[in-house]
Amino acid sequence: MSGMPVGIDLGTTYSLISVFAEAGTSKLVPGADGTFLTPSAVGLSDTGSLLVGAAAKARQLTNPDRTHVLFKRHMGTGKEFRLGRKTYSASDLSALVLRKLADDFRAAYPDTAIESLVVSVPAYFSSAQREATMLAAELAGLPRPRLVNEPTAAALAYGLQDREGESTFIVLDLGGGTFDVSIIEMFEGVMEVRASSGDVVLGGEDFTDVIARDISEKLLVDLDGVGDAKRSIIATAAEAVKRRLSEAATAQVTVPLGKGKDYSLTREAFEALSAKLLIALRRPIDRCLYDAGVSVDRIDRVVLVGGATRMPMIRSLAARALRRLPEAGLHPDLVVAIGASVQAALVQRNAALSDLTMTDVAPFSLGINSVVHMPSGTIQNGFTPIIERSTILPASRSQRFSTIADQQAEIEFGVFQGESPMAFENARIGEGKVRVPRAPAGQEGIDVRFSYDTSGLLHVGITVVSTGQRSEIVIEGGAQSLSPEERKRRIRALEALMVHPRDESVNVATLERLKGLYSMLLGQERESSAELIARFEQALASQDPRRIAQVRDEVELAASRMEENYVR
Amino acid sequence: MSASPFPWNVLGLTRNATEKEVRRAYATKLKLLDTAKDPEQFQELRGAYELALMLAQVAEAGNVEGADDKGIEQDASVSSDDGIDDFVEHQSRPALAPPKQTTVPFETMHTLVAERNYSVGEWQRLLNDPLLDDPGAGAAFESALVSALSENELKAESTLSAGKAWRDLIESRYAWVGDGIRYTRKFPFHSDLRQVLVELGRSSRPLPYSPVRETNQFAGLGKVVLVLLLLGALIQLLNKMAT
């Protein structure tokens, strides 16, 4: 069995898998339905088995209470997702998506092992979120991955095309749920990320939400009061309007509430509704330029990544803020996955890439709380960064702290991540406690060493200066915080879950898509969609794989046409 | 390696290497290194590269005739008070266009502040004004806004009559609270404004850039008993040179 470098883009709305092939180029791996984009969705089928990907996503409209999407937004938190009688963490659900992608890989490359695996994460993901992503890969039974920041992966895909070149470029990555900005300098085959900044709760879904709120306001529906079913109908209509407005100046839909209510939106009105989001997009751009110490005039290329950058208002914001027309030479939805497999090949030290190397930075400052003495006074609960943001990775820094009270027997501190000088205003991600020999204040001390690896994972070590005694801190919520038994138990539990067979999932997806269409349409069109459902169910009943495949293609085509006509 | 002193010996260069030579030497050495497996060697290479690059740039700018050991010390003292990051920033700070203080958004802002008008709608329009897209004007606007807010109501009442929605809008644009380290460096004489914004945001949901759930943030703070010994990154570098 030979090994292959594999990259996975584990996205908020869609996930993709790609390989770095022998020929020295990246290739995307299609799913059983022939498409590259696997919706990041997990749901429960009517028979009680789990659906992953397109089949689950298609059921979101008809079974919103038994479908989960956007769980990436809750990575590294304690949030639980209920499906039937079981509950799942965001890592569990992500593991199911990863396993589906790995199945696609095995179908396309039988007898091939994954030799080096890279999973992409938002540059602005915290240590806990990164740990949760690593855990998801482990739970999926995959080899321990390395992580790459999404905008960096995108830059790698672009940089590969022009590796001799010398240029500075900025990547704006607006995905379904996150926004990342990175500035990258390329010289002599070195891709050096200068700075990264972002917002982990700002993405394309927020723009959809703005339209959904407007629909419910105009049509006098209380979005928070209506049930899941109606809410997902409104969300689906909003999504369709958003997509339409990327191509046309106006969009009109009939929302299937009651006898059907008409709604229309213009591009200008959409932009006005999104004013708050546009303001929030500017901050990471400003900050990235500031951190990189690069003026706008020195930016040679503006690269847009992520499906949400198709929105004209995003393109014009980028052009105005960076005074350069953005380019989109590579497909904005696919480029991160392509870059992830390039990184996997770099990790593997693939011969085809010996002339290319990449370095990344810490996206935020990491440190501990302490009493900070400054010329102007003392801050009692100050934040002392040990690794400052934009520090190039891997980095390992140590600082010495000493006791402040006589006869102090213990030093206790929190590990924080953030940019506020006050510790409690930053996010607390772990804590350390260590015993020291009793002595007068200031005599005993500890060295706190922060090591930040190339995946963006933090390791914290403490050494008591006088005794040389060492200890380690575990970051909360991550793979490290699980005991080996607990980990094994969770892997086994996930393995035991009954997931719908890969080939059948394609049929479920088609059927659910038709049902979803039925719920969105009214009158004549609704009847047409009912006919499609009947035809497809008849084909399924025949149990003849060739006939099923043929009818499936036909009804999918018809469904696509009806979907296109839904928004005008 | 050759008889050159640090940092050039690490890069295999002589002491009067040009910027281009430094970059090329770094690129060559970096490609031979597995940074994930050998972080310490990477740190040494990186430290040498940054210093050599800085010295080459300074030498090429004509400030130093032949970068000698004395040159290193002089450069170190420039940056020692605010660290390497600031030095880099200072060195390549964009040449800002002269701020156009008289343009419309500045006047609108001063009027709104004077009238104590914190209507989110009006401020949204203002912050999205295309005239502020120019980076120079945008930076000048942020400074003008900090001064205006500090000078006016804040000075008289020690607080702002703004609501949380306005505060969250300003925060989403400038992150004066969330990115307090930058704020403090940029506006060292306006810490009171930041404090007021912290208070205004007390009841707020977790800020967008601190995604980690807020687990008992205040636990254990009473026992926190540490004194900080500040060692800037460059000072560490100098120590290394001394050994």
mmCIF file of N, CA, C and O in Angstrom, chain A residues 129 146 185 187-188 190 192 199-200 275-276 279 282-283 286-287 293 295-296 320 323 349 355 369 371 381 384 389 392-396 399 401-402 404 408 411 419-420 424-426, chain B residues 23-24 27 30-36 42-43 46 49 92 94 124 128 133-135 172-173 175 178-181 185 194 198 208-209 211-212 217 221 223-229 236:
data_model
loop_
_atom_site.group_PDB
_atom_site.id
_atom_site.type_symbol
_atom_site.label_atom_id
_atom_site.label_comp_id
_atom_site.label_asym_id
_atom_site.label_seq_id
_atom_site.Cartn_x
_atom_site.Cartn_y
_atom_site.Cartn_z
ATOM 1 N N GLN A 129 -10.428 25.417 19.809
ATOM 2 C CA GLN A 129 -11.113 25.047 18.573
ATOM 3 C C GLN A 129 -10.232 24.159 17.697
ATOM 4 O O GLN A 129 -10.714 23.261 17.020
ATOM 5 N N ARG A 146 -2.090 17.423 10.633
ATOM 6 C CA ARG A 146 -1.519 18.740 10.894
ATOM 7 C C ARG A 146 -2.589 19.720 10.463
ATOM 8 O O ARG A 146 -3.398 19.434 9.585
ATOM 9 N N GLU A 185 3.794 37.287 2.101
ATOM 10 C CA GLU A 185 4.869 37.785 1.269
ATOM 11 C C GLU A 185 5.557 36.586 0.641
ATOM 12 O O GLU A 185 5.812 35.595 1.316
ATOM 13 N N PHE A 187 8.869 35.277 -1.540
ATOM 14 C CA PHE A 187 10.175 35.564 -2.122
ATOM 15 C C PHE A 187 11.005 34.290 -2.139
ATOM 16 O O PHE A 187 10.936 33.496 -1.214
ATOM 17 N N GLU A 188 11.773 34.084 -3.201
ATOM 18 C CA GLU A 188 12.708 32.955 -3.273
ATOM 19 C C GLU A 188 12.051 31.622 -2.913
ATOM 20 O O GLU A 188 12.665 30.778 -2.274
ATOM 21 N N VAL A 190 9.796 31.158 -0.744
ATOM 22 C CA VAL A 190 9.314 31.153 0.640
ATOM 23 C C VAL A 190 7.976 31.878 0.679
ATOM 24 O O VAL A 190 7.878 33.008 0.205
ATOM 25 N N GLU A 192 5.727 33.490 3.166
ATOM 26 C CA GLU A 192 5.764 33.903 4.558
ATOM 27 C C GLU A 192 4.481 34.647 4.911
ATOM 28 O O GLU A 192 4.218 35.717 4.375
ATOM 29 N N ASP A 199 -12.458 37.013 12.253
ATOM 30 C CA ASP A 199 -13.638 37.004 13.094
ATOM 31 C C ASP A 199 -14.253 35.624 12.925
ATOM 32 O O ASP A 199 -14.602 35.235 11.808
ATOM 33 N N VAL A 200 -14.332 34.853 14.025
ATOM 34 C CA VAL A 200 -14.827 33.484 13.880
ATOM 35 C C VAL A 200 -16.346 33.389 13.885
ATOM 36 O O VAL A 200 -16.889 32.312 13.726
ATOM 37 N N ALA A 275 -25.262 46.716 6.511
ATOM 38 C CA ALA A 275 -24.308 47.761 6.922
ATOM 39 C C ALA A 275 -23.451 47.339 8.113
ATOM 40 O O ALA A 275 -22.235 47.509 8.113
ATOM 41 N N LYS A 276 -24.095 46.753 9.108
ATOM 42 C CA LYS A 276 -23.360 46.350 10.309
ATOM 43 C C LYS A 276 -22.292 45.314 10.001
ATOM 44 O O LYS A 276 -21.192 45.355 10.534
ATOM 45 N N ILE A 279 -19.319 46.870 8.254
ATOM 46 C CA ILE A 279 -18.456 47.582 9.203
ATOM 47 C C ILE A 279 -17.542 46.577 9.917
ATOM 48 O O ILE A 279 -16.343 46.790 10.054
ATOM 49 N N ARG A 282 -14.433 45.390 8.081
ATOM 50 C CA ARG A 282 -13.293 46.290 7.896
ATOM 51 C C ARG A 282 -12.239 46.136 8.983
ATOM 52 O O ARG A 282 -11.059 46.338 8.740
ATOM 53 N N ARG A 283 -12.687 45.822 10.189
ATOM 54 C CA ARG A 283 -11.742 45.767 11.307
ATOM 55 C C ARG A 283 -10.595 44.775 11.074
ATOM 56 O O ARG A 283 -9.422 45.151 11.195
ATOM 57 N N ASP A 286 -8.095 46.161 8.449
ATOM 58 C CA ASP A 286 -7.240 47.203 9.032
ATOM 59 C C ASP A 286 -6.167 46.601 9.921
ATOM 60 O O ASP A 286 -5.009 46.960 9.860
ATOM 61 N N ARG A 287 -6.614 45.684 10.782
ATOM 62 C CA ARG A 287 -5.693 45.152 11.771
ATOM 63 C C ARG A 287 -4.604 44.317 11.134
ATOM 64 O O ARG A 287 -3.456 44.324 11.570
ATOM 65 N N GLY A 293 2.611 45.442 9.112
ATOM 66 C CA GLY A 293 3.463 46.584 8.835
ATOM 67 C C GLY A 293 3.585 46.832 7.347
ATOM 68 O O GLY A 293 4.628 47.228 6.843
ATOM 69 N N SER A 295 1.886 48.709 3.974
ATOM 70 C CA SER A 295 0.928 49.720 3.539
ATOM 71 C C SER A 295 0.147 49.184 2.347
ATOM 72 O O SER A 295 0.591 48.289 1.646
ATOM 73 N N VAL A 296 -1.023 49.751 2.135
ATOM 74 C CA VAL A 296 -1.892 49.298 1.052
ATOM 75 C C VAL A 296 -1.169 49.362 -0.302
ATOM 76 O O VAL A 296 -1.350 48.493 -1.152
ATOM 77 N N ARG A 320 -12.352 48.799 -2.668
ATOM 78 C CA ARG A 320 -12.237 50.153 -2.120
ATOM 79 C C ARG A 320 -11.225 50.197 -0.981
ATOM 80 O O ARG A 320 -10.388 51.090 -0.924
ATOM 81 N N ARG A 323 -7.751 49.261 -2.645
ATOM 82 C CA ARG A 323 -7.439 50.027 -3.856
ATOM 83 C C ARG A 323 -6.855 49.162 -4.968
ATOM 84 O O ARG A 323 -5.864 49.507 -5.616
ATOM 85 N N ARG A 349 7.246 16.360 2.739
ATOM 86 C CA ARG A 349 8.484 16.750 2.046
ATOM 87 C C ARG A 349 8.537 16.123 0.665
ATOM 88 O O ARG A 349 9.520 15.507 0.260
ATOM 89 N N ASP A 355 11.205 23.138 -3.823
ATOM 90 C CA ASP A 355 11.595 24.543 -3.963
ATOM 91 C C ASP A 355 10.599 25.491 -3.304
ATOM 92 O O ASP A 355 10.608 26.675 -3.541
ATOM 93 N N ASN A 369 -2.061 35.555 33.324
ATOM 94 C CA ASN A 369 -2.363 36.729 34.134
ATOM 95 C C ASN A 369 -1.323 36.869 35.238
ATOM 96 O O ASN A 369 -0.808 35.887 35.754
ATOM 97 N N VAL A 371 0.553 40.071 38.146
ATOM 98 C CA VAL A 371 0.623 41.446 38.618
ATOM 99 C C VAL A 371 1.689 42.143 37.777
ATOM 100 O O VAL A 371 2.827 41.698 37.724
ATOM 101 N N ASN A 381 -4.503 42.471 37.944
ATOM 102 C CA ASN A 381 -4.804 41.260 37.188
ATOM 103 C C ASN A 381 -4.499 41.510 35.719
ATOM 104 O O ASN A 381 -5.373 41.477 34.873
ATOM 105 N N THR A 384 -0.116 39.196 30.672
ATOM 106 C CA THR A 384 1.250 39.228 30.187
ATOM 107 C C THR A 384 1.386 38.292 28.989
ATOM 108 O O THR A 384 1.388 37.078 29.162
ATOM 109 N N ARG A 389 0.840 38.095 19.252
ATOM 110 C CA ARG A 389 0.238 37.760 17.969
ATOM 111 C C ARG A 389 1.178 38.168 16.836
ATOM 112 O O ARG A 389 1.992 39.077 16.991
ATOM 113 N N ILE A 392 6.094 34.510 14.377
ATOM 114 C CA ILE A 392 6.215 33.460 13.373
ATOM 115 C C ILE A 392 6.343 32.095 14.047
ATOM 116 O O ILE A 392 6.949 31.964 15.100
ATOM 117 N N LEU A 393 5.715 31.080 13.435
ATOM 118 C CA LEU A 393 5.639 29.742 14.041
ATOM 119 C C LEU A 393 6.549 28.740 13.340
ATOM 120 O O LEU A 393 6.755 28.852 12.145
ATOM 121 N N PRO A 394 7.051 27.733 14.039
ATOM 122 C CA PRO A 394 6.834 27.440 15.450
ATOM 123 C C PRO A 394 7.613 28.402 16.343
ATOM 124 O O PRO A 394 8.675 28.867 15.967
ATOM 125 N N ALA A 395 7.063 28.691 17.495
ATOM 126 C CA ALA A 395 7.722 29.607 18.419
ATOM 127 C C ALA A 395 7.706 29.014 19.811
ATOM 128 O O ALA A 395 6.751 28.349 20.198
ATOM 129 N N SER A 396 8.748 29.262 20.543
ATOM 130 C CA SER A 396 8.821 28.804 21.921
ATOM 131 C C SER A 396 9.443 29.927 22.732
ATOM 132 O O SER A 396 10.560 30.334 22.448
ATOM 133 N N GLN A 399 9.125 32.967 29.999
ATOM 134 C CA GLN A 399 9.261 34.143 30.849
ATOM 135 C C GLN A 399 9.289 33.715 32.295
ATOM 136 O O GLN A 399 8.677 32.709 32.655
ATOM 137 N N PHE A 401 8.457 34.385 36.265
ATOM 138 C CA PHE A 401 7.536 35.086 37.163
ATOM 139 C C PHE A 401 7.924 34.708 38.583
ATOM 140 O O PHE A 401 8.358 33.581 38.829
ATOM 141 N N SER A 402 7.750 35.656 39.521
ATOM 142 C CA SER A 402 8.140 35.302 40.884
ATOM 143 C C SER A 402 7.005 35.554 41.870
ATOM 144 O O SER A 402 6.014 36.209 41.547
ATOM 145 N N ILE A 404 4.832 37.040 44.999
ATOM 146 C CA ILE A 404 4.705 38.418 45.460
ATOM 147 C C ILE A 404 4.408 38.503 46.949
ATOM 148 O O ILE A 404 4.328 39.587 47.501
ATOM 149 N N GLN A 408 4.804 32.474 50.461
ATOM 150 C CA GLN A 408 3.855 31.966 49.468
ATOM 151 C C GLN A 408 4.229 30.534 49.095
ATOM 152 O O GLN A 408 5.379 30.241 48.787
ATOM 153 N N ILE A 411 1.898 28.952 43.345
ATOM 154 C CA ILE A 411 1.666 29.963 42.310
ATOM 155 C C ILE A 411 0.579 29.421 41.400
ATOM 156 O O ILE A 411 0.668 28.298 40.916
ATOM 157 N N GLU A 419 -6.211 40.144 23.285
ATOM 158 C CA GLU A 419 -5.400 41.347 23.072
ATOM 159 C C GLU A 419 -5.704 42.437 24.081
ATOM 160 O O GLU A 419 -5.350 43.584 23.881
ATOM 161 N N SER A 420 -6.391 42.087 25.163
ATOM 162 C CA SER A 420 -6.687 43.118 26.151
ATOM 163 C C SER A 420 -5.631 43.096 27.241
ATOM 164 O O SER A 420 -5.193 42.038 27.677
ATOM 165 N N PHE A 424 -8.929 39.357 32.550
ATOM 166 C CA PHE A 424 -10.300 38.841 32.528
ATOM 167 C C PHE A 424 -11.067 39.255 31.277
ATOM 168 O O PHE A 424 -12.131 38.728 31.014
ATOM 169 N N GLU A 425 -10.530 40.204 30.535
ATOM 170 C CA GLU A 425 -11.194 40.584 29.287
ATOM 171 C C GLU A 425 -10.769 39.693 28.120
ATOM 172 O O GLU A 425 -11.255 39.839 27.010
ATOM 173 N N ASN A 426 -9.837 38.800 28.379
ATOM 174 C CA ASN A 426 -9.425 37.854 27.345
ATOM 175 C C ASN A 426 -10.074 36.500 27.608
ATOM 176 O O ASN A 426 -10.683 36.288 28.640
ATOM 177 N N ARG B 23 17.964 37.368 2.199
ATOM 178 C CA ARG B 23 16.715 36.675 1.908
ATOM 179 C C ARG B 23 16.973 35.332 1.226
ATOM 180 O O ARG B 23 16.350 34.325 1.544
ATOM 181 N N ARG B 24 17.908 35.352 0.268
ATOM 182 C CA ARG B 24 18.194 34.122 -0.468
ATOM 183 C C ARG B 24 18.794 33.063 0.455
ATOM 184 O O ARG B 24 18.401 31.896 0.423
ATOM 185 N N ALA B 27 16.081 31.649 2.626
ATOM 186 C CA ALA B 27 15.193 30.764 1.864
ATOM 187 C C ALA B 27 15.853 29.399 1.672
ATOM 188 O O ALA B 27 15.220 28.356 1.855
ATOM 189 N N LEU B 30 16.005 27.544 5.002
ATOM 190 C CA LEU B 30 14.670 27.194 5.487
ATOM 191 C C LEU B 30 14.143 25.955 4.766
ATOM 192 O O LEU B 30 13.509 25.086 5.363
ATOM 193 N N LYS B 31 14.402 25.868 3.465
ATOM 194 C CA LYS B 31 13.877 24.741 2.687
ATOM 195 C C LYS B 31 14.508 23.419 3.108
ATOM 196 O O LYS B 31 13.946 22.357 2.867
ATOM 197 N N LEU B 32 15.683 23.505 3.720
ATOM 198 C CA LEU B 32 16.345 22.274 4.159
ATOM 199 C C LEU B 32 15.873 21.840 5.545
ATOM 200 O O LEU B 32 16.204 20.773 6.026
ATOM 201 N N LEU B 33 15.092 22.710 6.183
ATOM 202 C CA LEU B 33 14.716 22.495 7.584
ATOM 203 C C LEU B 33 13.278 22.014 7.684
ATOM 204 O O LEU B 33 12.412 22.497 6.978
ATOM 205 N N ASP B 34 13.023 21.061 8.580
ATOM 206 C CA ASP B 34 11.642 20.693 8.888
ATOM 207 C C ASP B 34 11.252 21.451 10.153
ATOM 208 O O ASP B 34 11.582 21.041 11.260
ATOM 209 N N THR B 35 10.569 22.567 9.960
ATOM 210 C CA THR B 35 10.313 23.475 11.086
ATOM 211 C C THR B 35 9.501 22.814 12.188
ATOM 212 O O THR B 35 9.701 23.104 13.353
ATOM 213 N N ALA B 36 8.584 21.919 11.806
ATOM 214 C CA ALA B 36 7.744 21.273 12.816
ATOM 215 C C ALA B 36 8.570 20.359 13.706
ATOM 216 O O ALA B 36 8.333 20.260 14.903
ATOM 217 N N PHE B 42 14.898 26.262 13.928
ATOM 218 C CA PHE B 42 14.155 27.270 13.178
ATOM 219 C C PHE B 42 14.225 28.624 13.877
ATOM 220 O O PHE B 42 14.425 29.657 13.246
ATOM 221 N N GLN B 43 14.068 28.593 15.207
ATOM 222 C CA GLN B 43 14.112 29.863 15.949
ATOM 223 C C GLN B 43 15.451 30.559 15.784
ATOM 224 O O GLN B 43 15.516 31.764 15.643
ATOM 225 N N ARG B 46 15.574 31.921 12.251
ATOM 226 C CA ARG B 46 14.658 33.044 12.108
ATOM 227 C C ARG B 46 15.208 34.294 12.797
ATOM 228 O O ARG B 46 15.159 35.397 12.263
ATOM 229 N N TYR B 49 17.977 35.644 10.773
ATOM 230 C CA TYR B 49 17.462 36.251 9.542
ATOM 231 C C TYR B 49 16.897 37.643 9.813
ATOM 232 O O TYR B 49 17.210 38.607 9.110
ATOM 233 N N SER B 92 8.315 50.364 8.568
ATOM 234 C CA SER B 92 7.650 50.325 7.277
ATOM 235 C C SER B 92 6.254 50.935 7.366
ATOM 236 O O SER B 92 5.360 50.555 6.663
ATOM 237 N N PRO B 94 3.171 52.963 6.670
ATOM 238 C CA PRO B 94 2.802 53.577 5.403
ATOM 239 C C PRO B 94 2.908 55.091 5.481
ATOM 240 O O PRO B 94 2.615 55.691 6.510
ATOM 241 N N GLN B 124 -23.814 53.965 11.523
ATOM 242 C CA GLN B 124 -23.561 52.932 10.506
ATOM 243 C C GLN B 124 -23.246 53.582 9.173
ATOM 244 O O GLN B 124 -22.287 53.224 8.497
ATOM 245 N N ASN B 128 -19.521 53.561 7.179
ATOM 246 C CA ASN B 128 -19.412 52.958 5.845
ATOM 247 C C ASN B 128 -19.155 54.002 4.765
ATOM 248 O O ASN B 128 -19.185 53.691 3.580
ATOM 249 N N ASP B 133 -12.535 55.171 3.039
ATOM 250 C CA ASP B 133 -11.840 53.994 2.514
ATOM 251 C C ASP B 133 -10.351 54.249 2.363
ATOM 252 O O ASP B 133 -9.544 53.336 2.453
ATOM 253 N N ASP B 134 -9.988 55.504 2.098
ATOM 254 C CA ASP B 134 -8.576 55.835 2.001
ATOM 255 C C ASP B 134 -7.917 55.527 3.351
ATOM 256 O O ASP B 134 -8.374 55.997 4.390
ATOM 257 N N PRO B 135 -6.866 54.699 3.349
ATOM 258 C CA PRO B 135 -6.288 54.267 4.632
ATOM 259 C C PRO B 135 -5.826 55.439 5.493
ATOM 260 O O PRO B 135 -5.979 55.411 6.725
ATOM 261 N N SER B 172 -17.238 46.644 16.962
ATOM 262 C CA SER B 172 -17.094 45.732 15.814
ATOM 263 C C SER B 172 -16.199 46.362 14.753
ATOM 264 O O SER B 172 -15.563 45.665 13.985
ATOM 265 N N ARG B 173 -16.121 47.699 14.733
ATOM 266 C CA ARG B 173 -15.285 48.364 13.739
ATOM 267 C C ARG B 173 -13.843 48.526 14.213
ATOM 268 O O ARG B 173 -12.899 48.307 13.456
ATOM 269 N N ALA B 175 -12.575 47.582 17.688
ATOM 270 C CA ALA B 175 -12.108 46.680 18.746
ATOM 271 C C ALA B 175 -11.216 47.384 19.761
ATOM 272 O O ALA B 175 -10.177 46.863 20.157
ATOM 273 N N GLY B 178 -11.611 44.972 22.793
ATOM 274 C CA GLY B 178 -11.092 43.624 22.562
ATOM 275 C C GLY B 178 -9.616 43.622 22.212
ATOM 276 O O GLY B 178 -8.883 42.726 22.608
ATOM 277 N N ASP B 179 -9.182 44.604 21.449
ATOM 278 C CA ASP B 179 -7.777 44.682 21.073
ATOM 279 C C ASP B 179 -7.140 45.832 21.856
ATOM 280 O O ASP B 179 -6.596 46.775 21.299
ATOM 281 N N GLY B 180 -7.232 45.706 23.176
ATOM 282 C CA GLY B 180 -6.798 46.782 24.050
ATOM 283 C C GLY B 180 -5.311 47.071 23.977
ATOM 284 O O GLY B 180 -4.871 48.186 24.228
ATOM 285 N N ILE B 181 -4.535 46.048 23.623
ATOM 286 C CA ILE B 181 -3.086 46.260 23.560
ATOM 287 C C ILE B 181 -2.762 47.256 22.440
ATOM 288 O O ILE B 181 -2.000 48.202 22.623
ATOM 289 N N ARG B 185 -1.410 51.230 22.900
ATOM 290 C CA ARG B 185 -0.212 51.711 22.223
ATOM 291 C C ARG B 185 -0.523 52.929 21.363
ATOM 292 O O ARG B 185 0.276 53.847 21.248
ATOM 293 N N ARG B 194 -11.596 54.026 26.888
ATOM 294 C CA ARG B 194 -11.676 52.578 26.788
ATOM 295 C C ARG B 194 -12.408 52.000 28.001
ATOM 296 O O ARG B 194 -13.234 51.100 27.879
ATOM 297 N N VAL B 198 -15.689 49.660 28.142
ATOM 298 C CA VAL B 198 -15.729 48.367 28.836
ATOM 299 C C VAL B 198 -16.997 48.291 29.674
ATOM 300 O O VAL B 198 -17.746 47.318 29.622
ATOM 301 N N PRO B 208 -17.143 38.927 19.488
ATOM 302 C CA PRO B 208 -17.005 38.028 18.348
ATOM 303 C C PRO B 208 -15.624 37.403 18.212
ATOM 304 O O PRO B 208 -15.482 36.331 17.661
ATOM 305 N N TYR B 209 -14.604 38.056 18.744
ATOM 306 C CA TYR B 209 -13.262 37.508 18.533
ATOM 307 C C TYR B 209 -12.765 36.737 19.742
ATOM 308 O O TYR B 209 -11.625 36.377 19.840
ATOM 309 N N PRO B 211 -14.061 33.534 20.997
ATOM 310 C CA PRO B 211 -15.067 32.505 20.809
ATOM 311 C C PRO B 211 -15.125 31.492 21.935
ATOM 312 O O PRO B 211 -16.098 30.783 22.068
ATOM 313 N N VAL B 212 -14.113 31.438 22.736
ATOM 314 C CA VAL B 212 -14.080 30.412 23.759
ATOM 315 C C VAL B 212 -15.128 30.738 24.818
ATOM 316 O O VAL B 212 -15.302 31.878 25.221
ATOM 317 N N GLN B 217 -14.502 32.759 34.676
ATOM 318 C CA GLN B 217 -13.335 33.600 34.429
ATOM 319 C C GLN B 217 -12.718 34.157 35.696
ATOM 320 O O GLN B 217 -11.561 34.519 35.708
ATOM 321 N N LEU B 221 -8.675 34.040 40.744
ATOM 322 C CA LEU B 221 -7.959 35.283 40.535
ATOM 323 C C LEU B 221 -7.364 35.793 41.843
ATOM 324 O O LEU B 221 -6.300 36.387 41.856
ATOM 325 N N LYS B 223 -5.975 34.328 44.117
ATOM 326 C CA LYS B 223 -4.711 33.715 44.512
ATOM 327 C C LYS B 223 -3.580 34.050 43.552
ATOM 328 O O LYS B 223 -2.442 33.655 43.756
ATOM 329 N N VAL B 224 -3.943 34.748 42.492
ATOM 330 C CA VAL B 224 -2.917 35.013 41.497
ATOM 331 C C VAL B 224 -1.860 35.931 42.072
ATOM 332 O O VAL B 224 -2.123 37.067 42.430
ATOM 333 N N VAL B 225 -0.696 35.411 42.195
ATOM 334 C CA VAL B 225 0.325 36.164 42.897
ATOM 335 C C VAL B 225 1.641 36.066 42.156
ATOM 336 O O VAL B 225 2.476 35.227 42.437
ATOM 337 N N LEU B 226 1.817 36.881 41.193
ATOM 338 C CA LEU B 226 3.016 36.775 40.381
ATOM 339 C C LEU B 226 3.576 38.162 40.060
ATOM 340 O O LEU B 226 2.855 39.132 39.998
ATOM 341 N N VAL B 227 4.817 38.226 39.907
ATOM 342 C CA VAL B 227 5.404 39.484 39.458
ATOM 343 C C VAL B 227 6.081 39.249 38.125
ATOM 344 O O VAL B 227 6.686 38.224 37.881
ATOM 345 N N LEU B 228 5.960 40.209 37.283
ATOM 346 C CA LEU B 228 6.435 40.037 35.921
ATOM 347 C C LEU B 228 7.848 40.605 35.742
ATOM 348 O O LEU B 228 8.160 41.677 36.193
ATOM 349 N N LEU B 229 8.668 39.826 35.100
ATOM 350 C CA LEU B 229 9.958 40.344 34.676
ATOM 351 C C LEU B 229 9.891 40.477 33.161
ATOM 352 O O LEU B 229 9.859 39.479 32.455
ATOM 353 N N GLN B 236 16.136 39.166 24.472
ATOM 354 C CA GLN B 236 16.493 37.744 24.464
ATOM 355 C C GLN B 236 17.533 37.465 23.399
ATOM 356 O O GLN B 236 18.496 36.731 23.597
#
